[in-house]
Amino acid sequence: MEGLAMLKQLIGQLQELLDLYDSHPRLHPPPSASASSSSHSFILLPSHQQHFRQHPRCCFLDIDDSSVDDCCGLVMAAGKSGSFRMLEPLKPPPTKKSRKDRCRGKSSGMPCTTEVMEQQIWKGFPADLFEAVIARLPIATFFRFRSVCWQWNSLLTSQSFSQHCAEVPQVNPWFYTITHENVNSGAMYDPCLKKWHHPTISALPTKLIVLPVASAGGLICFLDIGHRNFYVCNPLTQSFKELPARSVKVWSRVAVGMTLNGKSAIAGYKILWVGCDGEYEVYDSVKNSWTRPGNMPVGVKLPLSLNFKSQAVSIDTTLYFMRSDPEGIVSYDVVTGVWKQYIIPSPVHLTDHTLAECDGRIMLVGLLTKNAATCVCIWELQKMTLLWKEVDRMPNIWCLDFYGKHVRMTCLGNKGLLMFSLRSRQMNRLVTYNITSREWLKVPVCVVPRGRKRQWIACGTAFHPCLTAMA
């Protein structure tokens, strides 16, 4: 109310100023208003309207209760400066611009204008240049752009667009995971946007439990829990294929590896399964058939005692599998058909270990537990000595959360960027590790759409997203 009192004082000063001129109109309250009324509106008597027009710079305020606060700032300014600036009668007060308009003006430095794309210029834009630009867009942005026109929507089946996508350097892989609650619906994690996606692969069988076991070139290989049927799918485009039945009936657990025939899935891919008794087969997507190239060489000790917690690592045309007795690695070249065995002792006190790969280097990751302390460690295989050398470990402040707890670890990806699922009775944590930059990051909680319950990750695999990979 202090501002209202100052406003009355200002109007009184204006009244005194007008009293100096007998011909000037006076301010009178409306007849219906009372002294104790809460309304403070003032009107100009009609008898003086004609003379008032001779003084265009005089303007009187129409103030009610709803605008008292708006005028207080003006009155306060007048009280401090000792002068009152009249508003122009034909010039409205400046309006406040929105934040978006202010930011746009600051960024451009020029008044906001609407740019018009000249049709004569853009209609002759080379189509191959369009495809080269679109191939370098983020995956989520591309799927939004598909709705622009029929031509952009048909890029997924374009041979030239596939070649442009093959020329784009591969960035960090995505992760396709399976949760405990939804074994037949996966959850994909994009580490660039730090966002979970929940695709639905309708072609996968619903009556069988199907798990991701390998990946290459944007394609993921699935195997049912009974180790009988193989499926290949691109989770981004839903391109799907059920592989033909295997010629060798092996119902025991098998390890699976996948590699490309060339730089991309355009040239096809190969899938290898191998059992502990030495049985194995290779699937060639070009021939769409399984073949048995030969028998396991005598130098490889049987049974293989494969470490099924560790996914196979693919480097060029060679697949690497981890074994436990004796500790080491067995490898198979899908081009030459040659098996090799490497005896490599594992570090002591190591559990839940698995192979990984980065730029042609073979890595080992696992939980190092001693007494009540547990830590995630990273090793690199030294080619000269065939020994593991520790190169990094999880920050100590994170490892303190594991102290005294029975922690289990699952590695969900082994292609340069690793994802670990660390769980115990008291916690379930997802962490990524970039082998090149040695950066540890916590992954946001995975929650199903329209739900609040956090999901526990059971298994998964890493894959490089590719829009044009066909199963």
XYZ file of C-alpha atoms in Angstrom, residues 9-427:
419
model
C 0.692 11.917 -3.766
C 1.768 12.062 -7.389
C -1.801 12.657 -8.576
C -2.164 15.435 -6.008
C 1.000 17.082 -7.385
C -0.426 16.871 -10.869
C -3.677 18.436 -9.605
C -1.758 21.343 -8.118
C 0.059 21.794 -11.394
C -3.217 21.939 -13.314
C -4.692 24.404 -10.846
C -2.174 26.941 -12.100
C -4.075 27.005 -15.370
C -7.758 27.831 -14.954
C -8.590 26.585 -18.426
C -7.151 23.110 -17.883
C -9.471 20.208 -17.000
C -9.606 18.895 -13.478
C -9.567 15.366 -12.233
C -12.766 14.366 -10.477
C -13.660 11.052 -8.978
C -16.736 9.372 -10.384
C -19.966 10.322 -8.588
C -20.597 6.774 -7.446
C -17.207 6.416 -5.769
C -16.839 7.008 -2.050
C -13.830 8.055 -0.058
C -13.527 4.659 1.555
C -13.999 2.766 -1.689
C -11.224 0.471 -2.805
C -11.586 1.686 -6.414
C -9.172 4.404 -7.520
C -10.312 5.142 -11.072
C -10.382 8.698 -12.352
C -12.266 10.134 -15.325
C -11.978 13.236 -17.479
C -15.068 15.461 -17.446
C -16.654 15.801 -20.880
C -16.740 19.607 -20.735
C -12.976 19.751 -20.921
C -12.290 17.119 -23.576
C -11.900 19.706 -26.353
C -9.277 21.712 -24.503
C -7.482 18.521 -23.491
C -6.828 17.717 -27.115
C -4.658 20.850 -27.343
C -2.188 19.185 -24.985
C -1.451 15.832 -26.607
C 1.400 15.053 -24.251
C -0.910 14.911 -21.239
C -2.071 11.416 -20.466
C -4.011 10.199 -17.445
C -3.768 6.762 -15.996
C -6.713 4.456 -15.557
C -5.776 2.441 -12.504
C -7.711 -0.228 -10.717
C -6.815 -2.774 -8.072
C -5.495 -5.252 -10.583
C -2.930 -2.839 -11.972
C -1.658 -1.263 -8.765
C 1.369 -3.532 -8.648
C 2.195 -2.779 -12.272
C 2.235 0.953 -11.622
C 4.205 0.832 -8.409
C 7.448 0.375 -10.284
C 6.709 3.432 -12.375
C 5.823 5.500 -9.297
C 8.937 4.399 -7.453
C 11.071 5.400 -10.388
C 9.405 8.801 -10.489
C 9.960 9.301 -6.763
C 13.663 8.531 -7.033
C 14.367 10.649 -10.063
C 12.111 13.552 -9.108
C 10.509 13.654 -12.530
C 7.660 11.837 -14.225
C 7.871 10.882 -17.890
C 4.551 11.084 -19.686
C 3.676 8.298 -22.127
C 3.027 9.170 -25.727
C -0.728 8.851 -26.471
C -0.184 6.943 -29.711
C 2.779 4.842 -28.541
C 1.871 1.792 -26.440
C 4.242 0.698 -23.667
C 6.916 -1.785 -24.729
C 5.915 -5.415 -24.437
C 8.171 -8.082 -22.954
C 9.654 -10.469 -25.519
C 9.593 -14.185 -24.951
C 12.787 -15.949 -23.949
C 12.906 -17.778 -27.277
C 12.760 -14.493 -29.224
C 15.429 -12.894 -27.050
C 17.779 -15.868 -27.472
C 17.213 -15.893 -31.210
C 18.030 -12.208 -31.457
C 21.188 -12.588 -29.400
C 22.462 -15.528 -31.422
C 21.883 -13.945 -34.813
C 22.566 -10.337 -33.917
C 19.924 -9.310 -36.463
C 16.149 -8.928 -36.444
C 14.251 -12.210 -36.726
C 13.303 -12.985 -40.295
C 11.766 -16.023 -41.911
C 14.051 -17.614 -44.470
C 12.404 -18.923 -47.599
C 14.055 -21.849 -49.378
C 14.164 -21.132 -53.085
C 12.665 -24.059 -54.949
C 14.720 -23.359 -58.064
C 17.923 -23.767 -56.052
C 17.066 -26.766 -53.874
C 15.278 -28.886 -56.471
C 18.593 -29.390 -58.267
C 20.463 -30.461 -55.121
C 22.368 -33.706 -55.896
C 20.626 -36.772 -54.485
C 23.888 -38.510 -53.566
C 24.882 -35.498 -51.467
C 21.543 -35.707 -49.676
C 22.224 -39.365 -48.883
C 25.765 -38.632 -47.695
C 24.454 -36.033 -45.241
C 21.537 -38.148 -43.998
C 23.834 -41.152 -43.480
C 25.767 -39.102 -40.923
C 22.743 -38.072 -38.883
C 22.115 -39.595 -35.462
C 19.945 -42.686 -35.592
C 17.020 -41.090 -33.742
C 17.115 -38.056 -36.046
C 17.006 -40.244 -39.144
C 13.859 -42.028 -38.012
C 12.174 -38.663 -37.514
C 13.250 -37.558 -41.000
C 11.735 -40.670 -42.594
C 8.317 -39.061 -42.309
C 9.329 -36.076 -44.475
C 8.681 -37.752 -47.818
C 8.426 -41.107 -49.528
C 11.907 -40.767 -51.029
C 13.612 -40.406 -47.647
C 11.562 -43.250 -46.232
C 12.807 -45.552 -49.001
C 16.476 -44.886 -48.210
C 16.640 -48.014 -46.063
C 16.467 -50.161 -49.202
C 18.738 -47.962 -51.334
C 22.021 -49.516 -52.452
C 23.756 -46.131 -52.740
C 22.577 -45.111 -49.265
C 23.961 -48.388 -47.905
C 27.357 -47.537 -49.380
C 27.269 -44.083 -47.774
C 26.433 -45.665 -44.398
C 29.354 -48.077 -44.801
C 31.714 -45.124 -45.285
C 30.673 -43.471 -42.016
C 33.136 -44.312 -39.208
C 31.596 -46.427 -36.475
C 31.038 -44.592 -33.213
C 30.239 -46.059 -29.825
C 28.137 -49.211 -30.005
C 24.640 -49.552 -28.622
C 23.625 -52.282 -26.194
C 20.762 -54.709 -26.676
C 19.795 -56.176 -23.323
C 17.249 -58.596 -21.900
C 15.616 -57.951 -18.537
C 14.496 -60.538 -16.008
C 10.854 -59.477 -16.214
C 10.582 -59.286 -20.019
C 12.719 -62.031 -21.528
C 11.217 -61.660 -25.006
C 11.280 -57.866 -25.218
C 14.643 -56.162 -25.312
C 15.824 -52.775 -24.122
C 18.384 -50.860 -26.214
C 20.714 -48.297 -24.662
C 22.159 -45.403 -26.673
C 25.308 -44.217 -24.825
C 25.529 -40.990 -26.861
C 22.088 -39.763 -25.777
C 22.182 -41.774 -22.523
C 18.690 -42.995 -23.303
C 16.907 -46.337 -23.231
C 14.746 -47.502 -26.142
C 12.244 -50.330 -25.978
C 11.823 -51.945 -29.402
C 9.456 -54.792 -30.123
C 10.744 -57.435 -32.543
C 7.452 -58.958 -33.560
C 9.050 -61.683 -35.705
C 10.788 -63.368 -32.760
C 8.919 -66.393 -31.387
C 6.824 -65.588 -28.362
C 6.592 -69.108 -26.940
C 10.376 -69.544 -26.686
C 12.939 -67.707 -24.594
C 15.344 -66.161 -27.108
C 18.616 -64.537 -25.998
C 21.157 -62.378 -27.872
C 24.475 -64.225 -28.186
C 26.533 -62.347 -30.815
C 26.478 -59.382 -33.194
C 28.220 -57.977 -36.269
C 27.552 -55.111 -38.676
C 24.393 -53.899 -36.946
C 22.858 -57.399 -36.861
C 22.207 -59.413 -33.702
C 22.239 -63.210 -33.545
C 19.658 -64.775 -31.221
C 19.590 -68.344 -29.912
C 16.698 -69.967 -28.103
C 17.324 -71.257 -24.615
C 17.156 -74.842 -25.871
C 20.160 -74.184 -28.188
C 18.262 -75.382 -31.262
C 17.159 -72.422 -33.393
C 19.121 -69.393 -34.548
C 17.667 -66.028 -35.577
C 19.285 -62.889 -37.030
C 17.686 -59.468 -36.748
C 18.376 -55.761 -37.165
C 16.629 -54.290 -34.103
C 16.399 -50.843 -35.713
C 14.625 -51.813 -38.935
C 13.074 -55.158 -37.889
C 14.853 -56.974 -40.740
C 14.569 -60.597 -39.612
C 15.624 -64.084 -40.655
C 15.294 -67.515 -39.090
C 18.356 -69.569 -39.974
C 17.916 -73.062 -41.420
C 18.204 -76.072 -39.139
C 21.689 -77.252 -38.257
C 22.970 -80.466 -39.766
C 24.574 -81.543 -36.473
C 22.108 -82.111 -33.654
C 23.836 -80.852 -30.529
C 21.530 -80.130 -27.611
C 24.249 -79.182 -25.125
C 25.266 -75.595 -24.553
C 27.250 -73.945 -27.344
C 29.344 -70.800 -27.733
C 28.535 -68.524 -30.680
C 30.587 -66.022 -32.656
C 29.692 -63.768 -35.575
C 31.820 -61.904 -38.132
C 31.379 -60.029 -41.416
C 32.568 -61.101 -44.857
C 33.642 -57.524 -45.604
C 33.491 -54.097 -44.025
C 29.703 -54.124 -43.745
C 26.791 -56.538 -43.765
C 26.252 -55.889 -47.500
C 28.827 -58.586 -48.333
C 27.219 -61.048 -45.920
C 28.211 -62.540 -42.598
C 29.217 -65.820 -40.970
C 28.118 -67.397 -37.687
C 30.083 -70.073 -35.848
C 28.817 -72.298 -33.058
C 31.107 -74.628 -31.130
C 30.384 -77.151 -28.379
C 32.572 -78.365 -25.556
C 33.072 -81.738 -27.243
C 34.638 -80.089 -30.307
C 31.611 -80.159 -32.620
C 31.186 -76.964 -34.635
C 29.486 -75.534 -37.733
C 29.675 -72.338 -39.773
C 26.694 -70.532 -41.305
C 27.266 -68.432 -44.440
C 24.518 -65.861 -45.137
C 25.441 -65.723 -48.838
C 24.773 -69.469 -49.248
C 22.108 -69.515 -46.510
C 23.352 -72.858 -45.240
C 25.395 -74.503 -42.472
C 28.653 -76.283 -43.299
C 31.075 -78.357 -41.267
C 34.542 -77.445 -42.551
C 36.405 -80.165 -40.629
C 37.276 -81.610 -37.262
C 38.914 -79.976 -34.300
C 42.721 -80.376 -34.592
C 44.501 -82.811 -32.323
C 46.505 -80.046 -30.652
C 43.375 -78.518 -29.108
C 42.573 -80.211 -25.805
C 39.069 -81.598 -25.461
C 36.698 -80.992 -23.836
C 37.035 -77.276 -24.428
C 35.526 -76.237 -21.069
C 34.270 -73.037 -22.670
C 33.524 -70.036 -20.511
C 29.929 -69.375 -21.565
C 29.775 -66.153 -19.540
C 32.253 -64.688 -22.006
C 31.001 -63.768 -25.469
C 33.241 -64.351 -28.458
C 35.502 -61.569 -29.689
C 35.788 -60.852 -33.418
C 38.966 -59.315 -34.877
C 38.976 -59.209 -38.683
C 38.078 -62.769 -39.740
C 39.108 -64.484 -36.491
C 36.846 -65.376 -33.585
C 38.246 -65.792 -30.053
C 36.633 -67.862 -27.293
C 37.653 -68.120 -23.642
C 38.208 -71.496 -22.028
C 38.840 -72.459 -18.416
C 40.679 -75.811 -18.451
C 43.417 -75.103 -19.281
C 42.956 -71.369 -18.875
C 43.407 -69.507 -22.112
C 41.868 -68.762 -25.505
C 40.916 -70.787 -28.570
C 40.531 -69.016 -31.917
C 39.055 -69.883 -35.313
C 39.657 -68.139 -38.645
C 36.446 -68.336 -40.704
C 38.379 -67.804 -43.961
C 41.209 -70.311 -43.536
C 39.325 -72.694 -41.239
C 42.298 -72.930 -38.832
C 41.883 -73.495 -35.073
C 44.527 -72.269 -32.590
C 44.943 -72.643 -28.844
C 46.685 -70.240 -26.427
C 47.462 -71.197 -22.837
C 47.131 -67.953 -20.814
C 46.798 -68.142 -17.017
C 44.193 -65.807 -15.543
C 44.988 -63.330 -12.723
C 44.475 -64.683 -9.230
C 41.290 -63.942 -7.233
C 39.437 -63.304 -10.508
C 35.748 -64.110 -11.037
C 33.067 -63.385 -13.662
C 35.756 -62.630 -16.254
C 35.109 -62.209 -19.957
C 36.954 -61.251 -23.138
C 36.728 -57.830 -24.766
C 38.233 -56.137 -27.797
C 39.379 -52.628 -28.734
C 41.202 -51.633 -31.944
C 42.484 -55.157 -32.505
C 43.654 -55.617 -28.921
C 42.322 -58.465 -26.782
C 41.232 -57.348 -23.331
C 40.113 -59.146 -20.191
C 37.619 -57.739 -17.700
C 36.482 -59.241 -14.416
C 35.871 -58.887 -10.706
C 38.948 -58.953 -8.531
C 37.967 -60.010 -5.011
C 40.313 -60.202 -2.040
C 39.088 -60.511 1.529
C 35.961 -58.300 1.595
C 37.076 -55.853 -1.124
C 35.798 -56.168 -4.709
C 36.816 -54.154 -7.748
C 36.291 -54.280 -11.535
C 39.642 -54.529 -13.315
C 40.774 -54.319 -16.953
C 43.718 -56.258 -18.433
C 45.328 -56.264 -21.875
C 46.913 -59.331 -23.477
C 50.604 -58.877 -24.198
C 51.295 -60.519 -27.573
C 54.960 -61.203 -26.881
C 54.615 -62.855 -23.478
C 50.973 -64.030 -23.731
C 50.320 -62.656 -20.247
C 47.626 -60.339 -18.925
C 48.743 -56.838 -17.894
C 46.436 -54.706 -15.766
C 45.758 -51.359 -17.439
C 42.901 -49.871 -15.408
C 40.393 -50.467 -12.631
C 37.174 -48.922 -11.389
C 37.556 -45.780 -9.190
C 38.049 -46.657 -5.542
C 35.111 -44.565 -4.368
C 32.805 -46.689 -6.509
C 34.373 -49.908 -5.268
C 33.572 -48.937 -1.684
C 29.905 -49.623 -2.443
C 30.833 -53.273 -3.046
C 32.713 -53.761 0.212
C 31.459 -56.764 2.144
C 28.813 -57.621 -0.474
C 28.561 -60.722 -2.620
C 28.673 -58.987 -6.026
C 28.148 -60.714 -9.374
C 29.041 -59.147 -12.713
C 27.831 -59.632 -16.276
C 29.583 -57.963 -19.203
C 26.922 -56.902 -21.725
C 29.215 -55.641 -24.471
C 32.807 -56.178 -25.520
C 33.416 -53.850 -28.499
C 35.493 -50.896 -27.282
C 32.738 -49.615 -25.024
C 31.864 -52.066 -22.264
C 28.737 -52.276 -20.131
C 28.747 -54.038 -16.771
C 25.766 -55.201 -14.794
C 26.830 -55.313 -11.129
C 24.257 -56.796 -8.811
C 23.808 -58.137 -5.316
C 20.891 -58.474 -2.944
C 21.154 -54.791 -2.057
C 21.890 -53.211 -5.438
